[in-house]
mmCIF file of C-alpha atoms in Angstrom:
data_model
loop_
_atom_site.group_PDB
_atom_site.id
_atom_site.type_symbol
_atom_site.label_atom_id
_atom_site.label_comp_id
_atom_site.label_asym_id
_atom_site.label_seq_id
_atom_site.Cartn_x
_atom_site.Cartn_y
_atom_site.Cartn_z
ATOM 1 C CA MET A 646 40.310 133.391 159.892
ATOM 2 C CA LYS A 647 40.832 134.342 163.491
ATOM 3 C CA ARG A 648 43.462 132.329 165.342
ATOM 4 C CA SER A 649 40.875 131.692 168.050
ATOM 5 C CA GLU A 650 38.672 129.942 165.446
ATOM 6 C CA ILE A 651 41.614 127.835 164.297
ATOM 7 C CA ASN A 652 42.561 126.851 167.846
ATOM 8 C CA ALA A 653 38.949 125.931 168.608
ATOM 9 C CA ALA A 654 38.588 123.910 165.389
ATOM 10 C CA ILE A 655 41.711 121.861 166.164
ATOM 11 C CA ASP A 656 40.644 121.310 169.780
ATOM 12 C CA TYR A 657 37.267 120.095 168.493
ATOM 13 C CA VAL A 658 38.850 117.567 166.146
ATOM 14 C CA ILE A 659 41.298 116.319 168.786
ATOM 15 C CA GLN A 660 38.329 115.620 171.052
ATOM 16 C CA ALA A 661 36.441 113.947 168.186
ATOM 17 C CA CYS A 662 39.459 111.744 167.428
ATOM 18 C CA GLU A 663 39.471 110.600 171.051
ATOM 19 C CA GLU A 664 35.769 109.721 170.773
ATOM 20 C CA PHE A 665 36.346 107.898 167.464
ATOM 21 C CA LYS A 666 39.359 106.150 169.043
ATOM 22 C CA LEU A 667 41.657 107.511 166.320
ATOM 23 C CA PRO A 668 45.134 108.142 167.791
ATOM 24 C CA LEU A 669 47.070 111.084 166.356
ATOM 25 C CA PRO A 670 50.889 111.197 166.156
ATOM 26 C CA PRO A 671 52.774 113.186 168.822
ATOM 27 C CA PHE A 672 53.505 116.165 166.557
ATOM 28 C CA ALA A 673 49.745 116.831 166.334
ATOM 29 C CA PHE A 674 49.897 118.208 169.885
ATOM 30 C CA ARG A 675 53.181 120.121 169.660
ATOM 31 C CA SER A 676 53.210 123.718 170.836
ATOM 32 C CA PRO A 677 54.756 126.584 168.853
ATOM 33 C CA ASP A 678 57.638 126.745 171.372
ATOM 34 C CA ALA A 679 58.345 123.051 170.850
ATOM 35 C CA TRP A 680 58.368 123.604 167.093
ATOM 36 C CA ARG A 681 60.938 126.377 167.529
ATOM 37 C CA ASP A 682 63.179 123.877 169.342
ATOM 38 C CA SER A 683 62.802 121.115 166.734
ATOM 39 C CA ASP A 684 65.686 120.167 164.475
ATOM 40 C CA GLU A 685 66.243 119.064 160.905
ATOM 41 C CA GLU A 686 65.711 115.402 161.697
ATOM 42 C CA GLU A 687 62.007 116.304 161.469
ATOM 43 C CA ARG A 688 62.337 118.250 158.254
ATOM 44 C CA GLU A 689 60.052 115.864 156.351
ATOM 45 C CA ILE A 690 57.102 117.086 158.411
ATOM 46 C CA VAL A 691 57.692 120.641 157.246
ATOM 47 C CA ASP A 692 58.729 119.981 153.654
ATOM 48 C CA THR A 693 55.774 117.697 152.884
ATOM 49 C CA MET A 694 53.212 119.833 154.735
ATOM 50 C CA LEU A 695 52.248 117.267 157.354
ATOM 51 C CA GLY A 696 50.063 118.257 160.271
ATOM 52 C CA TRP A 697 47.117 120.588 160.743
ATOM 53 C CA ASP A 698 45.285 122.676 158.183
ATOM 54 C CA VAL A 699 42.121 124.673 158.931
ATOM 55 C CA THR A 700 40.346 126.728 156.296
ATOM 56 C CA ASP A 701 37.141 128.658 155.721
ATOM 57 C CA PHE A 702 38.054 129.131 152.032
ATOM 58 C CA GLY A 703 37.942 132.885 152.493
ATOM 59 C CA THR A 704 34.238 132.940 153.392
ATOM 60 C CA GLY A 705 34.519 134.118 156.988
ATOM 61 C CA GLU A 706 31.932 131.456 157.899
ATOM 62 C CA PHE A 707 33.922 128.403 158.943
ATOM 63 C CA LEU A 708 31.046 126.383 160.403
ATOM 64 C CA LYS A 709 29.084 126.855 157.164
ATOM 65 C CA THR A 710 31.917 126.501 154.639
ATOM 66 C CA GLY A 711 35.152 125.024 155.910
ATOM 67 C CA LEU A 712 37.314 122.022 156.652
ATOM 68 C CA THR A 713 39.753 120.801 159.304
ATOM 69 C CA VAL A 714 42.551 118.578 157.986
ATOM 70 C CA PHE A 715 45.353 116.550 159.486
ATOM 71 C CA VAL A 716 47.951 115.222 157.021
ATOM 72 C CA PHE A 717 49.598 112.008 158.250
ATOM 73 C CA ARG A 718 51.921 111.358 155.309
ATOM 74 C CA ASN A 719 52.704 112.884 151.939
ATOM 75 C CA GLY A 720 55.287 113.008 149.203
ATOM 76 C CA SER A 721 56.658 116.165 147.603
ATOM 77 C CA TYR A 722 56.203 117.774 144.198
ATOM 78 C CA HIS A 723 59.288 119.898 144.841
ATOM 79 C CA HIS A 724 61.695 117.293 146.283
ATOM 80 C CA PRO A 725 60.638 113.919 144.822
ATOM 81 C CA GLU A 726 64.191 112.622 145.005
ATOM 82 C CA ARG A 727 64.264 113.250 148.767
ATOM 83 C CA TYR A 728 60.704 112.259 149.645
ATOM 84 C CA ARG A 729 59.827 109.326 147.435
ATOM 85 C CA LYS A 730 56.333 108.620 148.716
ATOM 86 C CA PRO A 731 53.943 108.845 145.731
ATOM 87 C CA TYR A 732 50.937 108.953 148.061
ATOM 88 C CA CYS A 733 49.186 111.044 150.684
ATOM 89 C CA GLU A 734 46.912 110.233 153.639
ATOM 90 C CA LYS A 735 44.722 112.816 155.334
ATOM 91 C CA LEU A 736 41.998 113.129 157.912
ATOM 92 C CA LEU A 737 39.307 115.467 156.540
ATOM 93 C CA PHE A 738 36.938 116.431 159.350
ATOM 94 C CA VAL A 739 33.558 117.742 158.189
ATOM 95 C CA ARG A 740 31.229 119.282 160.757
ATOM 96 C CA ASP A 741 27.495 118.547 160.564
ATOM 97 C CA GLY A 742 26.185 120.528 157.557
ATOM 98 C CA GLN A 743 29.608 121.962 156.636
ATOM 99 C CA VAL A 744 30.328 122.530 152.927
ATOM 100 C CA LEU A 745 33.507 122.093 150.867
ATOM 101 C CA PRO A 746 33.348 124.431 147.811
ATOM 102 C CA PHE A 747 33.362 123.218 144.190
ATOM 103 C CA HIS A 748 36.833 122.402 142.906
ATOM 104 C CA PHE A 749 38.864 119.853 140.993
ATOM 105 C CA HIS A 750 42.512 118.807 140.874
ATOM 106 C CA TRP A 751 44.700 118.944 137.769
ATOM 107 C CA HIS A 752 46.926 116.045 138.808
ATOM 108 C CA LYS A 753 45.705 114.242 141.901
ATOM 109 C CA ILE A 754 43.643 111.071 141.956
ATOM 110 C CA GLU A 755 42.019 110.689 145.362
ATOM 111 C CA ASP A 756 39.882 108.254 147.310
ATOM 112 C CA ILE A 757 37.467 109.899 149.753
ATOM 113 C CA ILE A 758 36.441 107.436 152.472
ATOM 114 C CA ASN A 759 33.718 107.934 155.068
ATOM 115 C CA ARG A 760 35.276 106.346 158.143
ATOM 116 C CA GLY A 761 32.393 107.104 160.475
ATOM 117 C CA GLY A 762 29.893 109.568 161.865
ATOM 118 C CA GLY A 763 27.355 111.173 159.557
ATOM 119 C CA ASP A 764 26.610 110.940 155.844
ATOM 120 C CA LEU A 765 28.414 112.936 153.143
ATOM 121 C CA GLU A 766 26.679 114.255 150.020
ATOM 122 C CA ILE A 767 29.025 114.791 147.046
ATOM 123 C CA THR A 768 27.833 116.755 143.991
ATOM 124 C CA LEU A 769 29.729 116.146 140.732
ATOM 125 C CA TRP A 770 30.441 117.734 137.360
ATOM 126 C CA GLN A 771 32.945 116.852 134.650
ATOM 127 C CA ALA A 772 35.208 119.711 133.541
ATOM 128 C CA ASP A 773 36.556 120.062 130.020
ATOM 129 C CA GLU A 774 40.300 119.384 130.139
ATOM 130 C CA GLU A 775 41.110 122.233 127.712
ATOM 131 C CA THR A 776 38.752 125.003 128.820
ATOM 132 C CA GLU A 777 38.275 123.822 132.438
ATOM 133 C CA GLU A 778 34.605 124.748 132.052
ATOM 134 C CA ILE A 779 31.821 122.617 133.494
ATOM 135 C CA THR A 780 30.207 120.293 130.954
ATOM 136 C CA ASP A 781 26.900 118.424 130.833
ATOM 137 C CA ARG A 782 28.649 115.069 130.468
ATOM 138 C CA ASN A 783 28.054 112.242 132.900
ATOM 139 C CA VAL A 784 30.711 111.866 135.587
ATOM 140 C CA GLU A 785 32.190 108.383 135.780
ATOM 141 C CA VAL A 786 33.452 107.435 139.232
ATOM 142 C CA SER A 787 34.344 104.312 141.158
ATOM 143 C CA MET A 788 32.486 103.751 144.435
ATOM 144 C CA ASP A 789 33.980 100.906 146.452
ATOM 145 C CA GLY A 790 35.160 99.259 143.234
ATOM 146 C CA CYS A 791 31.810 99.638 141.451
ATOM 147 C CA GLN A 792 31.725 101.864 138.347
ATOM 148 C CA VAL A 793 28.978 104.491 138.636
ATOM 149 C CA ARG A 794 27.760 107.134 136.175
ATOM 150 C CA VAL A 795 26.450 110.303 137.776
ATOM 151 C CA LYS A 796 24.540 112.903 135.758
ATOM 152 C CA ALA A 797 26.094 116.362 135.695
ATOM 153 C CA GLY A 798 25.169 118.284 138.821
ATOM 154 C CA GLU A 799 23.706 115.309 140.632
ATOM 155 C CA SER A 800 24.891 113.875 143.925
ATOM 156 C CA VAL A 801 25.880 110.643 145.577
ATOM 157 C CA ILE A 802 25.785 109.864 149.281
ATOM 158 C CA LEU A 803 28.692 108.314 151.142
ATOM 159 C CA ARG A 804 27.504 106.585 154.284
ATOM 160 C CA PRO A 805 29.972 105.357 156.907
ATOM 161 C CA GLY A 806 32.266 102.747 155.385
ATOM 162 C CA GLN A 807 31.677 103.861 151.778
ATOM 163 C CA SER A 808 34.198 105.522 149.477
ATOM 164 C CA ILE A 809 34.544 107.220 146.091
ATOM 165 C CA THR A 810 37.499 107.648 143.726
ATOM 166 C CA LEU A 811 37.766 111.099 142.120
ATOM 167 C CA MET A 812 39.872 111.673 139.025
ATOM 168 C CA PRO A 813 41.502 114.891 137.761
ATOM 169 C CA TYR A 814 39.084 117.413 136.217
ATOM 170 C CA GLN A 815 36.113 116.070 138.169
ATOM 171 C CA TYR A 816 34.512 119.038 139.913
ATOM 172 C CA HIS A 817 33.187 118.100 143.323
ATOM 173 C CA GLN A 818 31.456 119.807 146.202
ATOM 174 C CA TRP A 819 30.467 118.070 149.381
ATOM 175 C CA GLN A 820 28.378 118.692 152.450
ATOM 176 C CA GLY A 821 27.985 116.812 155.677
ATOM 177 C CA VAL A 822 24.305 115.885 155.435
ATOM 178 C CA PRO A 823 22.623 118.132 158.033
ATOM 179 C CA GLY A 824 21.330 116.291 161.065
ATOM 180 C CA THR A 825 23.416 113.139 160.537
ATOM 181 C CA GLY A 826 26.394 114.297 162.590
ATOM 182 C CA ASP A 827 30.031 115.191 162.003
ATOM 183 C CA VAL A 828 31.815 113.123 159.340
ATOM 184 C CA MET A 829 35.223 111.512 159.836
ATOM 185 C CA LEU A 830 36.582 111.377 156.287
ATOM 186 C CA PHE A 831 39.914 110.047 155.135
ATOM 187 C CA GLU A 832 41.643 110.895 151.881
ATOM 188 C CA VAL A 833 44.078 108.445 150.309
ATOM 189 C CA SER A 834 45.596 109.993 147.217
ATOM 190 C CA MET A 835 48.578 110.725 145.074
ATOM 191 C CA THR A 836 51.106 113.237 146.425
ATOM 192 C CA ASN A 837 49.249 116.425 147.288
ATOM 193 C CA ASP A 838 50.194 120.105 147.210
ATOM 194 C CA ASP A 839 47.356 122.392 148.245
ATOM 195 C CA HIS A 840 49.267 125.432 147.013
ATOM 196 C CA THR A 841 49.286 124.283 143.379
ATOM 197 C CA ASP A 842 46.667 121.581 142.636
ATOM 198 C CA ASN A 843 43.259 123.079 143.447
ATOM 199 C CA ARG A 844 41.041 124.664 140.784
ATOM 200 C CA PHE A 845 38.039 126.258 142.470
ATOM 201 C CA LYS A 846 34.890 127.027 140.508
ATOM 202 C CA GLU A 847 34.872 130.429 142.129
ATOM 203 C CA ALA A 848 37.895 132.225 143.522
ATOM 204 C CA SER A 849 38.550 131.115 147.106
ATOM 205 C CA ASP A 850 41.390 131.404 149.584
ATOM 206 C CA ARG A 851 42.413 127.786 150.095
ATOM 207 C CA ILE A 852 45.127 128.863 152.557
ATOM 208 C CA PRO A 853 43.468 131.575 154.660
ATOM 209 C CA SER A 854 45.097 134.662 156.069
ATOM 210 C CA VAL A 855 45.122 134.598 159.851
ATOM 211 C CA GLU A 856 44.069 137.319 162.286
ATOM 212 C CA GLU A 857 46.182 136.737 165.398
ATOM 213 C CA ASP A 858 43.551 137.515 168.027
ATOM 214 C CA GLU A 859 45.126 135.017 170.443
ATOM 215 C CA PRO A 860 48.340 132.952 170.543
ATOM 216 C CA PRO A 861 48.380 129.728 168.519
ATOM 217 C CA ARG A 862 48.068 126.515 170.514
ATOM 218 C CA TYR A 863 49.085 124.385 167.509
ATOM 219 C CA LEU A 864 50.713 125.113 164.175
ATOM 220 C CA MET A 865 49.159 124.624 160.775
ATOM 221 C CA PHE A 866 51.464 123.741 157.900
ATOM 222 C CA ALA A 867 51.064 127.320 156.667
ATOM 223 C CA ASP A 868 52.654 128.475 159.956
ATOM 224 C CA TYR A 869 55.877 126.476 159.650
ATOM 225 C CA ASP A 870 57.805 129.184 157.802
ATOM 226 C CA GLN A 871 57.224 131.553 160.702
ATOM 227 C CA TYR A 872 58.020 129.216 163.589
ATOM 228 C CA VAL A 873 60.313 126.410 162.453
ATOM 229 C CA PRO A 874 63.975 127.519 162.231
ATOM 230 C CA TYR A 875 64.924 125.318 159.263
ATOM 231 C CA ALA A 876 61.729 125.844 157.236
ATOM 232 C CA ARG A 877 63.361 128.459 155.014
ATOM 233 C CA ALA A 878 66.841 127.003 155.069
ATOM 234 C CA GLU A 879 68.636 126.499 151.768
ATOM 235 C CA GLU A 880 69.287 122.936 150.664
#
């Protein structure tokens, strides 16, 4: 992705959060220079990958296939003794008509909650836990505490206020239903690591490479190693 696209995507979500009256923490607005001057008292932000994440999944078409994320809190697969949170909370901002590609998680259980805006269509398949191939089995999910069986390849709609619980090995793709508006999603889940717990149906770049066509106005978690002085420090 171009850095200009990333900057614009984050600016767009900041404005949307103001309209939705969703306050973001101060580090959401921190400049790269301010990150360079930060110290190890804020190491949890870096080590648990808090903050911004923008991706087009390697498609080069962010507005068609993409996602803008802000991670508020998270634990750590790598340092569970230091960061004992067994949970994660994220804002997942879906633009009108935007698609998230098919994938599942090996470990993470997650609740996807439509907090407002448009409708979200989620298409589901059950993967075989040995082969990881898609099956024709029904997908059993919980929607706001109600157990629902969804036929393989069929969809459910999350309207504002509704939620779904997704278990490991449940392939899912979603799209903001075109014409209904941007969707303010939240994810509440087990500890998350986007480097290691995403199995895409087709090969995709979950963490995109960045073309630096303009200076960054904000950092994504993938930028911390480059800008934050203690990001690579030994324990």
